[in-house]
mmCIF file of C-alpha atoms in Angstrom:
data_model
loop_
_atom_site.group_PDB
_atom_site.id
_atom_site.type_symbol
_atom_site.label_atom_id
_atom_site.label_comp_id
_atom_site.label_asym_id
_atom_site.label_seq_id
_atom_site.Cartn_x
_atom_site.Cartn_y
_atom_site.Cartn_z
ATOM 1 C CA UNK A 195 0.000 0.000 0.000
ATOM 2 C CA UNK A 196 1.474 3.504 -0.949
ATOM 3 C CA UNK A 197 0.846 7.061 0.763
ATOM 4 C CA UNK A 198 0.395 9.870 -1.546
ATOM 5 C CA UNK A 199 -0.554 12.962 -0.597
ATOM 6 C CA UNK A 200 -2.773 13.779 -3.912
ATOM 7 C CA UNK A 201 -5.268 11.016 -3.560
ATOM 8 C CA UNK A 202 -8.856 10.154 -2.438
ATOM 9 C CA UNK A 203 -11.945 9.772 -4.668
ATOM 10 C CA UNK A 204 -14.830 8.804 -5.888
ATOM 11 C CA UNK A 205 -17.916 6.076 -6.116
ATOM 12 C CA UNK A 206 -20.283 4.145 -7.884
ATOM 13 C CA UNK A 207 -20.531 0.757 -10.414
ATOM 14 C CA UNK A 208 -21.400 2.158 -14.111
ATOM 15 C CA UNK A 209 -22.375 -1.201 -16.551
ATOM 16 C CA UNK A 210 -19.619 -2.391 -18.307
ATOM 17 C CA UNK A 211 -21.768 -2.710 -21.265
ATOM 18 C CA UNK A 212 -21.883 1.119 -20.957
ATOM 19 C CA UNK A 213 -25.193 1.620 -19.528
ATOM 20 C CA UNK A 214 -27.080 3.395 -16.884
ATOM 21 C CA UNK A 215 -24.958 3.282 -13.481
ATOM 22 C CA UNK A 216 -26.558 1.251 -10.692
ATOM 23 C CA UNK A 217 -28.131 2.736 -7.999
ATOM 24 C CA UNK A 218 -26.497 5.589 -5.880
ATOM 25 C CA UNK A 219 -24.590 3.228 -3.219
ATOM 26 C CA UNK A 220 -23.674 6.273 -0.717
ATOM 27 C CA UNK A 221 -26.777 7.224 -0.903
ATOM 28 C CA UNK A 222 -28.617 3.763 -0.294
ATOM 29 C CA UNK A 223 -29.858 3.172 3.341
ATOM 30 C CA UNK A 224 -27.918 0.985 5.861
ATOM 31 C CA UNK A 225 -25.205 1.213 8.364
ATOM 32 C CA UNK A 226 -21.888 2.012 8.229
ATOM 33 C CA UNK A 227 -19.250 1.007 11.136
ATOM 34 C CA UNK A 228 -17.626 3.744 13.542
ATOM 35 C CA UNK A 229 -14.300 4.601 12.312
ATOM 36 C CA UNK A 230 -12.543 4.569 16.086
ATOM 37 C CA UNK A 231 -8.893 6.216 14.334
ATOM 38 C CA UNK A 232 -10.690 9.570 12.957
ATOM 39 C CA UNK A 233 -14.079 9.149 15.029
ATOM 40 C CA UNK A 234 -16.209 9.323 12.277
ATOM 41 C CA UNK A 235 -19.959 8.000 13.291
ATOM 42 C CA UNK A 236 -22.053 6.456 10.856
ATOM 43 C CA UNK A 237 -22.857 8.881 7.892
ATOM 44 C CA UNK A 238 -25.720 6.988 6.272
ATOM 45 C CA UNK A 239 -28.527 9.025 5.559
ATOM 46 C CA UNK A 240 -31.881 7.853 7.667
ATOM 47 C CA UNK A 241 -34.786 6.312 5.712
ATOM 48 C CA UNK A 242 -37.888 6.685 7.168
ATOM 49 C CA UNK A 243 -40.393 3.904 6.869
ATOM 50 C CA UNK A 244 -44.008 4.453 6.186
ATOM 51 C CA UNK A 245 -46.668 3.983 9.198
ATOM 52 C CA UNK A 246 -48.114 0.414 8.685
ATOM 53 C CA UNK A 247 -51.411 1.610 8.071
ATOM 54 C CA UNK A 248 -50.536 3.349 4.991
ATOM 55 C CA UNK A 249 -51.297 1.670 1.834
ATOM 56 C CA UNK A 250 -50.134 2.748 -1.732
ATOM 57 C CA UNK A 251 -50.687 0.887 -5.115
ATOM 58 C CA UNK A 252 -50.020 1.691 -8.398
ATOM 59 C CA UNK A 253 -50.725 0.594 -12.058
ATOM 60 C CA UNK A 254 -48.988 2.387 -15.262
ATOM 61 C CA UNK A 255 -50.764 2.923 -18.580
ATOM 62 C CA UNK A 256 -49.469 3.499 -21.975
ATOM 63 C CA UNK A 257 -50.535 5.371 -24.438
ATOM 64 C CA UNK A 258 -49.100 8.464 -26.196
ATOM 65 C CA UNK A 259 -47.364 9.194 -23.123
ATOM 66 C CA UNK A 260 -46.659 6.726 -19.929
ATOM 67 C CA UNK A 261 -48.758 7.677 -17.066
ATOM 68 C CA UNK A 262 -48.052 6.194 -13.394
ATOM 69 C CA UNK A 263 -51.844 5.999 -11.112
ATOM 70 C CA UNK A 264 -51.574 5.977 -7.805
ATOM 71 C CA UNK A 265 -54.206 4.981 -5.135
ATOM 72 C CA UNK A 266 -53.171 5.904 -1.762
ATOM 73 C CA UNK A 267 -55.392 4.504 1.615
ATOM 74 C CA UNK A 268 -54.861 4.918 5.389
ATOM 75 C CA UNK A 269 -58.326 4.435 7.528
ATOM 76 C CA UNK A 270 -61.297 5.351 5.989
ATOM 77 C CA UNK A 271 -59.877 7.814 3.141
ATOM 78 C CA UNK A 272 -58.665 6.769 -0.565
ATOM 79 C CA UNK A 273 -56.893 9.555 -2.552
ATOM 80 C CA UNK A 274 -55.892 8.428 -6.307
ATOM 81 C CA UNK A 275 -53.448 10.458 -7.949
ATOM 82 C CA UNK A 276 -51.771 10.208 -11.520
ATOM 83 C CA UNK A 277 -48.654 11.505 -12.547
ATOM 84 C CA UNK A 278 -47.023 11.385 -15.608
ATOM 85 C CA UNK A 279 -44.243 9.017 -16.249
ATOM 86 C CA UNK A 280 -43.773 4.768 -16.696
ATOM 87 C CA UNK A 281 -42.541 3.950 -13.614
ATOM 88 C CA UNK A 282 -43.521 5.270 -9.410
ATOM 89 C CA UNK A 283 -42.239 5.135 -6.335
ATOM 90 C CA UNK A 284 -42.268 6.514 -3.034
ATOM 91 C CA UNK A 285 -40.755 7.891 0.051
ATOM 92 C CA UNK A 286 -41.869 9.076 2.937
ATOM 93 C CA UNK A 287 -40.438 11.258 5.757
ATOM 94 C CA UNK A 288 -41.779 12.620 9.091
ATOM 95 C CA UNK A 289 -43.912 15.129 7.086
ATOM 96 C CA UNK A 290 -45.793 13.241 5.173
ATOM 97 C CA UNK A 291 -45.424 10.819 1.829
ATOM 98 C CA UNK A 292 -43.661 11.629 -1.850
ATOM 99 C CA UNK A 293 -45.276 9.540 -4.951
ATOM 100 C CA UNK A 294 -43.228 10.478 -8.076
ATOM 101 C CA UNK A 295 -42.434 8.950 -11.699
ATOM 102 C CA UNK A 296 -39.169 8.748 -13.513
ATOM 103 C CA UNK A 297 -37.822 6.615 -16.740
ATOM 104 C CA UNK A 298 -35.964 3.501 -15.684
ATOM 105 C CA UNK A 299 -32.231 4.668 -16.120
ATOM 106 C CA UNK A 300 -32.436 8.177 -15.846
ATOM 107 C CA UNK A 301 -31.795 10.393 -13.378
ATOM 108 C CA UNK A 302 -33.916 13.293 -14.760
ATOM 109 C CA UNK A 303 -37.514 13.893 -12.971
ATOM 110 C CA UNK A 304 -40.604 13.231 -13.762
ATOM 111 C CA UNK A 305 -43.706 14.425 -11.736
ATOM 112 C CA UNK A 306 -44.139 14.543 -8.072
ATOM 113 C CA UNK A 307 -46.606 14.793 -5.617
ATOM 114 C CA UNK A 308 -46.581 15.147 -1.483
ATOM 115 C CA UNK A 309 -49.581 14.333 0.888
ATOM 116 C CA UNK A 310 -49.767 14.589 4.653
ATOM 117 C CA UNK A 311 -50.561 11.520 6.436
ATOM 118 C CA UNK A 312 -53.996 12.637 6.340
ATOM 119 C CA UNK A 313 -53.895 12.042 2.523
ATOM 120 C CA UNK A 314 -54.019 15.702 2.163
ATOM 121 C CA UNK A 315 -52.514 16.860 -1.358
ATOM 122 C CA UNK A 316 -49.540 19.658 -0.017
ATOM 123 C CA UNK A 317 -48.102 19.794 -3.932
ATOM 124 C CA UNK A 318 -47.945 18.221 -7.146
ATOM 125 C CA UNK A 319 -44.861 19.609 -9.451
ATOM 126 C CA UNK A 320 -42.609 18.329 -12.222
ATOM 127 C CA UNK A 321 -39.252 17.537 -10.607
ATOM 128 C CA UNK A 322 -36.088 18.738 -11.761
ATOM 129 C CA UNK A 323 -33.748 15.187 -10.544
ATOM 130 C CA UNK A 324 -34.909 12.091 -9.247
ATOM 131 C CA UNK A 325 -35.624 11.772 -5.804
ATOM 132 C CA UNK A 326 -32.661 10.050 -3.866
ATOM 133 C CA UNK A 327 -33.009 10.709 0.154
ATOM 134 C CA UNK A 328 -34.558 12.696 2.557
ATOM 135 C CA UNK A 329 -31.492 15.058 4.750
ATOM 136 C CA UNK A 330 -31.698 17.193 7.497
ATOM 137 C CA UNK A 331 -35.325 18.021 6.741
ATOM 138 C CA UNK A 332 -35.261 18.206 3.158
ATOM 139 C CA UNK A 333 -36.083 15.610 0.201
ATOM 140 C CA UNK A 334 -33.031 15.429 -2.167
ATOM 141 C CA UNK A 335 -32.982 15.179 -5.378
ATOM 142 C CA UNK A 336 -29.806 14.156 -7.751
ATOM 143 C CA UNK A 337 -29.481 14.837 -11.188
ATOM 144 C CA UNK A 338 -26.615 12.518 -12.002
ATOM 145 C CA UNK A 339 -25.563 9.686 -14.993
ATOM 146 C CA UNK A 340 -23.582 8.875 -17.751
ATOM 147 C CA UNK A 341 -24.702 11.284 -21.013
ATOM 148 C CA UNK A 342 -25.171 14.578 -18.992
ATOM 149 C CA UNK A 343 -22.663 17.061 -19.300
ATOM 150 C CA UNK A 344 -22.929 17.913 -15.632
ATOM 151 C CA UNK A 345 -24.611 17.049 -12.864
ATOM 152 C CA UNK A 346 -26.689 18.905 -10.278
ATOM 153 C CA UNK A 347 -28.503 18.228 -7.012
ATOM 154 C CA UNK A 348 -31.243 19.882 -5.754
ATOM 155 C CA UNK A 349 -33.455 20.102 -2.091
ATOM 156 C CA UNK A 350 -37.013 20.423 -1.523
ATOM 157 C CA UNK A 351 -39.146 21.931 1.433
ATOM 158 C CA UNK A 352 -41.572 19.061 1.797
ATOM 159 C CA UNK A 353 -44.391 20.853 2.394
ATOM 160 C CA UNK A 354 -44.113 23.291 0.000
ATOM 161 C CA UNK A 355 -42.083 21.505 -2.834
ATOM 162 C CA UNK A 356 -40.227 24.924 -2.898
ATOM 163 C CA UNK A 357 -36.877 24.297 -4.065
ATOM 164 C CA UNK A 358 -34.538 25.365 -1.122
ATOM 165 C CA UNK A 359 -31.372 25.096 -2.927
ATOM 166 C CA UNK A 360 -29.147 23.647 -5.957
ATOM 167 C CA UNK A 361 -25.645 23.339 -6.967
ATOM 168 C CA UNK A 362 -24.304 21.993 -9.685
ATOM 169 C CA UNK A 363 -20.602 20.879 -9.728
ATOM 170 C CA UNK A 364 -18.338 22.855 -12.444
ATOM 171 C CA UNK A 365 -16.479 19.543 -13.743
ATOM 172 C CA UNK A 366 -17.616 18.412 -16.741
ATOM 173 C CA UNK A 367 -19.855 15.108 -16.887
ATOM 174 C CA UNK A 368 -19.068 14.886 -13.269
ATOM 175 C CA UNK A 369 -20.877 11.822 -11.937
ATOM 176 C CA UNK A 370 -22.318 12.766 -8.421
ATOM 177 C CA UNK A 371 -22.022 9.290 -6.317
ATOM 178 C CA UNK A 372 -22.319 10.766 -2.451
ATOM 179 C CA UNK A 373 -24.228 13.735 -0.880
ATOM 180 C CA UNK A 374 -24.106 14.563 2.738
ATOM 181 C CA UNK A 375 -26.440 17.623 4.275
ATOM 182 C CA UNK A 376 -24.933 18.270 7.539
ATOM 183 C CA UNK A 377 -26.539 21.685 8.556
ATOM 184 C CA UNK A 378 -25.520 24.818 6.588
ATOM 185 C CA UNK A 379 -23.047 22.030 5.124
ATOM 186 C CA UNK A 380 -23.499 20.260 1.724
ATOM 187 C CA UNK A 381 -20.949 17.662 0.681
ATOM 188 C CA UNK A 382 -20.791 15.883 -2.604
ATOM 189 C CA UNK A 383 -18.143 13.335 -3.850
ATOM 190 C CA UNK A 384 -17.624 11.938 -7.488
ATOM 191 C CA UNK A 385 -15.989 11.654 -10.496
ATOM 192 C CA UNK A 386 -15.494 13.188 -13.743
ATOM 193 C CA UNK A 387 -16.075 10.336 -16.095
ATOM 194 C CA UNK A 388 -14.338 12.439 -19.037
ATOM 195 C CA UNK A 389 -11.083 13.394 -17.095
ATOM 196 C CA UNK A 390 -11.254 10.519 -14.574
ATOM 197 C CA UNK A 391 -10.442 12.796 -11.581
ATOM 198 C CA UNK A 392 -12.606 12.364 -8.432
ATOM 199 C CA UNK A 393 -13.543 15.635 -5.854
ATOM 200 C CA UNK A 394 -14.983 16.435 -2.725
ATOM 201 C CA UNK A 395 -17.123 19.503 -2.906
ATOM 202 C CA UNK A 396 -18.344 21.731 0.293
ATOM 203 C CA UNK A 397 -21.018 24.004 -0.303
ATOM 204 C CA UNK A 398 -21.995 26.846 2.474
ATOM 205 C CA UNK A 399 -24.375 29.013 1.291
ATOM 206 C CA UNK A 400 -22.078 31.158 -1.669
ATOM 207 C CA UNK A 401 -19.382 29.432 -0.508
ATOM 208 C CA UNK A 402 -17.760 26.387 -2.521
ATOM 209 C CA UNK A 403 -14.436 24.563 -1.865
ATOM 210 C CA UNK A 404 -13.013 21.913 -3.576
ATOM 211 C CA UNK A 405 -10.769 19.511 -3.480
ATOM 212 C CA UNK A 406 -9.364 16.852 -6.027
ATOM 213 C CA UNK A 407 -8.950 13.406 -4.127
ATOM 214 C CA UNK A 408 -7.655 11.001 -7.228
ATOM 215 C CA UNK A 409 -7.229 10.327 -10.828
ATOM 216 C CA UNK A 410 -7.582 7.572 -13.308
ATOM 217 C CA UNK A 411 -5.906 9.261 -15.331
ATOM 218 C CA UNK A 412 -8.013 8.756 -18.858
ATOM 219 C CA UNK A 413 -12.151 8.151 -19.258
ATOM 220 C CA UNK A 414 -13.882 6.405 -16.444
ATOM 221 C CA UNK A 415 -16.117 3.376 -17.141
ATOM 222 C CA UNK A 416 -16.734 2.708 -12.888
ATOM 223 C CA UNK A 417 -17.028 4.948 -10.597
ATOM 224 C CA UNK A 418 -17.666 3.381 -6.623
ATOM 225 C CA UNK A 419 -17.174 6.226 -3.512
ATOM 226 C CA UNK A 420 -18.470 6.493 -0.107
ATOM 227 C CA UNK A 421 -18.435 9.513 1.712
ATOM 228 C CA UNK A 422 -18.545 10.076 5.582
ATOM 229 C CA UNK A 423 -18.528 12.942 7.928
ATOM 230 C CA UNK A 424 -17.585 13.343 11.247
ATOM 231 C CA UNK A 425 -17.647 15.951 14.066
ATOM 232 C CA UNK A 426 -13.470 16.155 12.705
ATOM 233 C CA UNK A 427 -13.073 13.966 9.831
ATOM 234 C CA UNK A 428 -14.460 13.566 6.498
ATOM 235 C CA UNK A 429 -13.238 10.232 4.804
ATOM 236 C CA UNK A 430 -13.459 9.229 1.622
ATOM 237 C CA UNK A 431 -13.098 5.534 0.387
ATOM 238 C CA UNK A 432 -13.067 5.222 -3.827
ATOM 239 C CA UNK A 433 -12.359 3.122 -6.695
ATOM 240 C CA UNK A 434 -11.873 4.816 -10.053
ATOM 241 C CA UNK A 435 -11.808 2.048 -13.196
ATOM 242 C CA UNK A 436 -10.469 3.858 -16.566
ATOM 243 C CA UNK A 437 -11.378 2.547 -20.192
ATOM 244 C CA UNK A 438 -8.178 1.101 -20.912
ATOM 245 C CA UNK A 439 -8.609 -1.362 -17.685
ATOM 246 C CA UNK A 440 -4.964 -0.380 -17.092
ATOM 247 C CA UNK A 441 -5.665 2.381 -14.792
ATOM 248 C CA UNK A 442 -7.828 1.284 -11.798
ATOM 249 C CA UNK A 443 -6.954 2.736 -8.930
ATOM 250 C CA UNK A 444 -8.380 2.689 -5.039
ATOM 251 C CA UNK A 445 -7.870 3.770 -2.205
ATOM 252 C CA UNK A 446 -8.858 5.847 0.938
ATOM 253 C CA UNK A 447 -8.254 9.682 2.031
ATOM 254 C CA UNK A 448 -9.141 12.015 5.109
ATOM 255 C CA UNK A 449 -9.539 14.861 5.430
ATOM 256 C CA UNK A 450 -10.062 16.968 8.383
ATOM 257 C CA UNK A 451 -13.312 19.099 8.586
ATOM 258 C CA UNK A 452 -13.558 23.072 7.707
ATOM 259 C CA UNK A 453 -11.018 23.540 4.723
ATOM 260 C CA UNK A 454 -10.115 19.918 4.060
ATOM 261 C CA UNK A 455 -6.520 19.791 4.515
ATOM 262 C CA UNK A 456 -5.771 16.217 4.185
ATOM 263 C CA UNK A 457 -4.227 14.101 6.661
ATOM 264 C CA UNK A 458 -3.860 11.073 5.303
ATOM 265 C CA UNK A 459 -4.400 9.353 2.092
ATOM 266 C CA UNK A 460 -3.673 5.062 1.332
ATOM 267 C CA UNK A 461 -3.588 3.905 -2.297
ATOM 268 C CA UNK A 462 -3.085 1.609 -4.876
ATOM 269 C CA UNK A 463 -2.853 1.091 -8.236
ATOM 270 C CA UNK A 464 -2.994 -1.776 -11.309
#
């Protein structure tokens, strides 16, 4: 294993076959073990699970256009809803319960709507970037995959679907694979998949800083990074696989909170 102090990165599995990437690991629900060396606690986002007495179907139709219906029950009340799109989800949070449509591999929106747990309608919009996580009391949305020339993330109010804030990253086709909201604090980690150089942005209000964490050094074809943050630390674990196949590299940086100076970074390389 080799120190470096120009290294840390980036995540996320793109198909081989040069398809959509998989879904967003960092930002996929689960645990993640206390780092005891940097005291970094676990940084996974919290999904909230819908009350048991909540019950949501759906059914898409085709036609000239795909459209997504919805029929929503808790109790005595039945709302139906349809939004436009072929495929729906959900996700709920302590305010209430998002429906929304999207195109199988894309990461651009399609329609949303938010109801109360009363199964009263708060908003129905188009949305900007699929919905990805719910942080520090706002839904997030990421706008994020292989044939956009840049990628963006956005956060909603839920109960106004106002659209709180959005930043999109300045490197080209940059491939967002982590977002933390940490109070005033936004982080984001990824990869450019045209230069193969992975970043950590920090957004505060106006305020951006980053900081390049590792190369590939040509075109990516996989991009996997996790991204924590602790009361000190942030740490960074990535694997960056370039076209060629000649170029992987992996490894893990951290950096310490505020500017991100680094203090340490472990790597290798094939």
């Amino acid at each position: 294993m080799k120190a470096s102090p120009f290294t840390a990165g980036g995540g996320q599995i793109i198909s081989g076959r040069g398809g959509i990437p998989y879904e967003i690991e960092a930002l996929m629900a689960g645990t993640q073990p206390r780092d005891a060396e940097y005291n970094t606690p676990p940084g996974r986002p919290t999904i909230f699970a819908c009350p048991s007495s909540l019950r949501i179907s759906k059914r898409t139709v085709e036609g000239e256009d795909y459209y997504t219906h919805f029929t929503l029950s808790r109790g005595n009340k039945t709302v139906n809803l349809t939004l436009k799109g072929p495929a729906g989800e959900r996700m709920c949070t302590p305010e209430g319960v998002l429906i929304y449509t999207f195109y199988p591999g894309e990461s651009t929106g399609g329609e949303g709507a938010f109801l109360d747990y009363n199964l009263s309608i708060m908003w129905k919009r188009e949305l900007p970037a699929l919905p990805r996580d719910y942080q520090n009391g706002s839904i997030l949305l990421v706008l994020s995959d292989e044939y956009l020339s840049h990628g963006c993330i956005y956060l909603l109010d839920p109960s106004s679907g106002e659209e709180q804030f959005s930043f999109c990253p300045d490197e080209y086709r940059f491939y967002i694979t982590a977002v933390r909201v940490i109070g005033d604090e936004i982080y984001l980690a990824g990869a450019s998949l045209f230069s193969g150089k992975a970043f950590i942005y920090v957004v505060n209000g106006s305020e951006v800083k980053k900081v390049f964490v590792a190369s590939a050094g040509e075109h990516l074809l996989g991009v996997r990074v996790s991204l924590s943050v602790g009361d000190e630390y942030v740490k960074v674990t990535y694997s960056l696989s370039g076209w060629s196949g000649e170029t992987d590299v992996w490894g893990r940086c951290v950096f310490r909170r505020g500017d991100l100076p680094l203090v340490e970074c472990t790597w290798e390389k094939e």
